[in-house]
Structure formats: C-alpha cells, structure tokens
GROMACS .gro file of C-alpha atoms in nm:
model
  217
    1UNK     CA    1   0.007  -0.025   0.034
    2UNK     CA    2   0.131   0.335  -0.081
    3UNK     CA    3   0.185   0.670   0.183
    4UNK     CA    4  -0.145   0.850  -0.047
    5UNK     CA    5  -0.409   0.468  -0.050
    6UNK     CA    6  -0.240   0.454   0.363
    7UNK     CA    7  -0.372   0.850   0.422
    8UNK     CA    8  -0.686   0.793   0.222
    9UNK     CA    9  -0.763   0.483   0.483
   10UNK     CA   10  -0.668   0.653   0.764
   11UNK     CA   11  -0.949   0.945   0.681
   12UNK     CA   12  -1.196   0.715   0.568
   13UNK     CA   13  -1.240   0.553   0.901
   14UNK     CA   14  -1.207   0.864   1.045
   15UNK     CA   15  -1.468   0.973   0.850
   16UNK     CA   16  -1.669   0.671   0.942
   17UNK     CA   17  -1.609   0.764   1.350
   18UNK     CA   18  -1.666   1.118   1.375
   19UNK     CA   19  -2.073   1.039   1.188
   20UNK     CA   20  -2.154   0.779   1.444
   21UNK     CA   21  -2.344   1.045   1.648
   22UNK     CA   22  -2.448   1.317   1.684
   23UNK     CA   23  -2.227   1.580   1.941
   24UNK     CA   24  -2.455   1.652   2.224
   25UNK     CA   25  -2.549   2.032   2.190
   26UNK     CA   26  -2.378   2.240   2.530
   27UNK     CA   27  -2.641   2.347   2.748
   28UNK     CA   28  -2.713   2.727   2.689
   29UNK     CA   29  -2.854   2.802   3.126
   30UNK     CA   30  -2.757   3.180   3.064
   31UNK     CA   31  -3.049   3.509   3.096
   32UNK     CA   32  -3.213   3.486   2.776
   33UNK     CA   33  -3.464   3.736   2.886
   34UNK     CA   34  -3.476   4.121   3.035
   35UNK     CA   35  -3.638   4.183   3.396
   36UNK     CA   36  -3.817   4.531   3.090
   37UNK     CA   37  -4.000   4.503   2.829
   38UNK     CA   38  -3.720   4.620   2.491
   39UNK     CA   39  -3.786   4.987   2.464
   40UNK     CA   40  -3.917   5.104   2.830
   41UNK     CA   41  -3.780   5.315   2.990
   42UNK     CA   42  -3.549   5.116   3.239
   43UNK     CA   43  -3.395   4.927   2.944
   44UNK     CA   44  -3.364   5.296   2.781
   45UNK     CA   45  -3.200   5.453   3.120
   46UNK     CA   46  -2.958   5.103   3.132
   47UNK     CA   47  -2.844   5.212   2.775
   48UNK     CA   48  -2.806   5.512   2.829
   49UNK     CA   49  -2.567   5.452   3.092
   50UNK     CA   50  -2.347   5.215   2.963
   51UNK     CA   51  -2.380   5.445   2.683
   52UNK     CA   52  -2.234   5.698   2.881
   53UNK     CA   53  -1.936   5.389   3.078
   54UNK     CA   54  -1.757   5.342   2.702
   55UNK     CA   55  -1.771   5.763   2.689
   56UNK     CA   56  -2.051   5.848   2.457
   57UNK     CA   57  -2.198   6.088   2.385
   58UNK     CA   58  -2.595   6.088   2.459
   59UNK     CA   59  -2.899   6.239   2.369
   60UNK     CA   60  -3.275   6.197   2.409
   61UNK     CA   61  -3.481   6.323   2.236
   62UNK     CA   62  -3.871   6.234   2.117
   63UNK     CA   63  -3.873   6.191   1.631
   64UNK     CA   64  -3.978   6.573   1.673
   65UNK     CA   65  -3.600   6.679   1.759
   66UNK     CA   66  -3.402   6.455   1.540
   67UNK     CA   67  -3.291   6.634   1.346
   68UNK     CA   68  -3.201   6.961   1.603
   69UNK     CA   69  -3.009   6.675   1.769
   70UNK     CA   70  -2.826   6.614   1.431
   71UNK     CA   71  -2.726   6.978   1.426
   72UNK     CA   72  -2.600   6.919   1.773
   73UNK     CA   73  -2.390   6.610   1.754
   74UNK     CA   74  -2.185   6.715   1.460
   75UNK     CA   75  -2.091   7.040   1.618
   76UNK     CA   76  -1.756   7.111   1.499
   77UNK     CA   77  -1.758   6.850   1.220
   78UNK     CA   78  -1.697   7.070   0.856
   79UNK     CA   79  -1.783   6.830   0.689
   80UNK     CA   80  -1.996   6.465   0.689
   81UNK     CA   81  -2.131   6.150   0.458
   82UNK     CA   82  -2.421   6.013   0.454
   83UNK     CA   83  -2.559   5.667   0.348
   84UNK     CA   84  -2.859   5.641   0.062
   85UNK     CA   85  -3.104   5.590   0.232
   86UNK     CA   86  -3.068   5.825   0.518
   87UNK     CA   87  -3.425   5.996   0.605
   88UNK     CA   88  -3.414   6.335   0.415
   89UNK     CA   89  -3.491   6.566   0.714
   90UNK     CA   90  -3.238   6.365   0.845
   91UNK     CA   91  -2.914   6.468   0.560
   92UNK     CA   92  -3.103   6.834   0.583
   93UNK     CA   93  -2.919   6.853   0.938
   94UNK     CA   94  -2.658   6.728   0.903
   95UNK     CA   95  -2.599   6.991   0.617
   96UNK     CA   96  -2.677   7.278   0.889
   97UNK     CA   97  -2.396   7.538   0.987
   98UNK     CA   98  -2.284   7.512   0.671
   99UNK     CA   99  -2.120   7.153   0.666
  100UNK     CA  100  -2.027   7.004   0.350
  101UNK     CA  101  -2.225   6.646   0.306
  102UNK     CA  102  -2.209   6.368   0.096
  103UNK     CA  103  -2.401   6.121  -0.013
  104UNK     CA  104  -2.234   5.762  -0.094
  105UNK     CA  105  -2.510   5.558  -0.273
  106UNK     CA  106  -2.372   5.184  -0.509
  107UNK     CA  107  -2.417   5.429  -0.852
  108UNK     CA  108  -2.185   5.719  -0.632
  109UNK     CA  109  -1.897   5.503  -0.390
  110UNK     CA  110  -1.653   5.721  -0.184
  111UNK     CA  111  -1.320   5.638  -0.147
  112UNK     CA  112  -1.091   5.525   0.163
  113UNK     CA  113  -0.987   5.850   0.137
  114UNK     CA  114  -1.264   6.074  -0.013
  115UNK     CA  115  -1.373   5.878   0.333
  116UNK     CA  116  -1.102   5.943   0.555
  117UNK     CA  117  -1.136   6.356   0.432
  118UNK     CA  118  -1.444   6.350   0.605
  119UNK     CA  119  -1.522   6.480   0.954
  120UNK     CA  120  -1.849   6.252   0.997
  121UNK     CA  121  -2.073   6.012   0.916
  122UNK     CA  122  -2.500   6.027   0.942
  123UNK     CA  123  -2.635   5.689   1.014
  124UNK     CA  124  -2.934   5.489   1.168
  125UNK     CA  125  -2.929   5.190   1.272
  126UNK     CA  126  -3.076   4.843   1.367
  127UNK     CA  127  -3.049   4.770   1.773
  128UNK     CA  128  -2.940   4.779   2.043
  129UNK     CA  129  -2.820   4.606   2.339
  130UNK     CA  130  -2.861   4.807   2.666
  131UNK     CA  131  -2.687   4.542   2.869
  132UNK     CA  132  -2.379   4.608   2.723
  133UNK     CA  133  -2.406   4.940   2.555
  134UNK     CA  134  -2.360   4.825   2.233
  135UNK     CA  135  -2.563   4.922   1.880
  136UNK     CA  136  -2.529   4.677   1.577
  137UNK     CA  137  -2.619   4.755   1.218
  138UNK     CA  138  -2.671   4.540   0.940
  139UNK     CA  139  -2.634   4.705   0.620
  140UNK     CA  140  -2.898   4.844   0.535
  141UNK     CA  141  -2.954   5.157   0.317
  142UNK     CA  142  -3.002   5.371   0.629
  143UNK     CA  143  -2.681   5.273   0.755
  144UNK     CA  144  -2.499   5.207   0.423
  145UNK     CA  145  -2.229   5.049   0.391
  146UNK     CA  146  -1.903   4.912   0.659
  147UNK     CA  147  -1.653   5.132   0.549
  148UNK     CA  148  -1.848   5.509   0.619
  149UNK     CA  149  -1.864   5.394   1.028
  150UNK     CA  150  -1.539   5.313   1.036
  151UNK     CA  151  -1.347   5.541   0.843
  152UNK     CA  152  -1.443   5.911   0.924
  153UNK     CA  153  -1.305   5.994   1.264
  154UNK     CA  154  -1.728   6.085   1.445
  155UNK     CA  155  -2.009   5.835   1.417
  156UNK     CA  156  -2.311   6.007   1.462
  157UNK     CA  157  -2.555   5.740   1.492
  158UNK     CA  158  -2.954   5.721   1.553
  159UNK     CA  159  -3.105   5.512   1.802
  160UNK     CA  160  -3.540   5.418   1.847
  161UNK     CA  161  -3.598   5.349   2.210
  162UNK     CA  162  -3.823   5.022   2.034
  163UNK     CA  163  -3.509   4.764   1.889
  164UNK     CA  164  -3.349   4.890   2.185
  165UNK     CA  165  -3.368   4.492   2.354
  166UNK     CA  166  -3.233   4.447   2.709
  167UNK     CA  167  -3.013   4.095   2.648
  168UNK     CA  168  -2.764   3.942   2.349
  169UNK     CA  169  -3.005   3.661   2.306
  170UNK     CA  170  -3.310   3.905   2.222
  171UNK     CA  171  -3.059   4.115   1.985
  172UNK     CA  172  -2.993   3.819   1.772
  173UNK     CA  173  -3.318   3.710   1.698
  174UNK     CA  174  -3.381   4.032   1.545
  175UNK     CA  175  -3.090   3.989   1.397
  176UNK     CA  176  -3.045   3.667   1.252
  177UNK     CA  177  -3.458   3.716   1.071
  178UNK     CA  178  -3.129   3.814   0.784
  179UNK     CA  179  -2.811   3.588   0.860
  180UNK     CA  180  -2.666   3.678   0.518
  181UNK     CA  181  -2.667   4.096   0.613
  182UNK     CA  182  -2.312   4.245   0.735
  183UNK     CA  183  -2.291   4.317   1.115
  184UNK     CA  184  -2.108   4.588   1.283
  185UNK     CA  185  -2.134   4.563   1.620
  186UNK     CA  186  -2.019   4.912   1.819
  187UNK     CA  187  -1.956   4.970   2.187
  188UNK     CA  188  -1.871   5.322   2.239
  189UNK     CA  189  -1.605   5.525   2.088
  190UNK     CA  190  -1.251   5.312   1.891
  191UNK     CA  191  -0.990   5.192   2.182
  192UNK     CA  192  -0.752   5.014   2.242
  193UNK     CA  193  -0.408   4.985   2.518
  194UNK     CA  194  -0.088   4.907   2.458
  195UNK     CA  195   0.118   4.697   2.688
  196UNK     CA  196   0.147   4.938   2.906
  197UNK     CA  197  -0.173   4.983   2.896
  198UNK     CA  198  -0.223   5.366   2.804
  199UNK     CA  199  -0.551   5.426   2.597
  200UNK     CA  200  -0.549   5.488   2.217
  201UNK     CA  201  -0.895   5.596   2.004
  202UNK     CA  202  -0.973   5.585   1.721
  203UNK     CA  203  -0.766   5.315   1.616
  204UNK     CA  204  -1.070   5.028   1.495
  205UNK     CA  205  -1.256   5.321   1.391
  206UNK     CA  206  -1.427   5.658   1.511
  207UNK     CA  207  -1.264   5.801   1.758
  208UNK     CA  208  -1.628   5.984   1.814
  209UNK     CA  209  -1.974   5.793   1.938
  210UNK     CA  210  -2.257   6.029   1.952
  211UNK     CA  211  -2.555   5.900   2.002
  212UNK     CA  212  -2.927   6.016   1.957
  213UNK     CA  213  -3.164   5.828   2.110
  214UNK     CA  214  -3.538   5.871   2.019
  215UNK     CA  215  -3.795   5.762   2.303
  216UNK     CA  216  -4.090   5.703   2.108
  217UNK     CA  217  -4.345   5.615   2.419
   0.00000   0.00000   0.00000
C-alpha cells in the first residue's frame, strides 16, 4: 500500500467514526430575556448609562427633536457623509451650519481616501443592547456599507428606543432574521490600550461616538 492509500484509508476511518453519533448540544442556561420590555424606560436608562461609561455622548429626544440633535452632535465638524437611504430630514440637518455633506450610494461610492477626509458620518441603526451598551448595524440603506462607519472620525447614530433590547439573545434573534447581512457591532468609540495600558482612541474606527436615542413612548 502506498503512502497516499494509507492516508486516505485513515481519513475514511476517521470520517466513519465521526459520523456515528451527533455531538451533544451544549447546555445553555444563561438569561435569554430581560426583566423589562424592549424599549421600556428602564431599558433605555440602562442603555444610556452603558454608553456614557463607554465615553460616548448621548442625546435623548423625541422624534421631533432628531434633526436638531443631529446638528448639535455634528458641532465642530465641517463635513459629513450619509448613506443614500438616510431620512431626508436627517440629511438636511447634517448640512446645517455650512457643513458639506456627501451621499454614499451604489452609483457614487466614495473612496477610502474621500471618507478619510470627511469629519463625520450620520446613520441609523438596526438594533441595540442595553445590557452591554452595544449598537448593531446591518448594512441596510439608512446605515450604508461598513466602511462609512469605520473611517470618519465621528459617528452620529440614531437609535429608536423601540429597537433597544435588554439582552444579547434578544438582539441576535432580530439580526438572525437576515443572517447574510454584514453586521457591525459598536460599543463606544474605538479604542485600544498598548502593553503599558495607555489608551489610544480611534484605532479601529471612529474616535467619537454620538448616540441620539429617540424615545418614542
């Protein structure tokens, strides 16, 4: 028997053994749901506190105050980019105070160099998790492609209270409805620490995260 035949025989034997039984599923006894309903005042309070702990800036407004909050969150920024599907009123708010606003669309994709030269990005969001202070984007038209939220120095993101879930499993159930979409997880401004534990902001994404929570209850 040649070495090749010997190797193939061993592989067949291993495959035969591996298919004799189905591996036992791990026991999951962690918390699947929170004490409070998604979007409830208690959940939103927890979410806002977690964001502040992560050094994000937070605005809590009604739907009528979104545009003004966007303008305020972009203070100090001279330019911004928005995804093509962003609400028209939000886009107009981004252009206040003389800011230059570019629209990133499939037919007019901005280069990485153009995004790097842009001060901020404004997007919507898909779902959020109050317990971890996380915001999840899934690339839908009001959020745009992943590069939009990774390159500009400031990210202004609008999160409706109704999509804020108490636990990760609840958020993942929503994300799982469209499993092929690209998911971006955000937990505060991008930061890392070197071996001496010196914090460096803006390494893997925006240096500033400004979150507008729309309390629609």
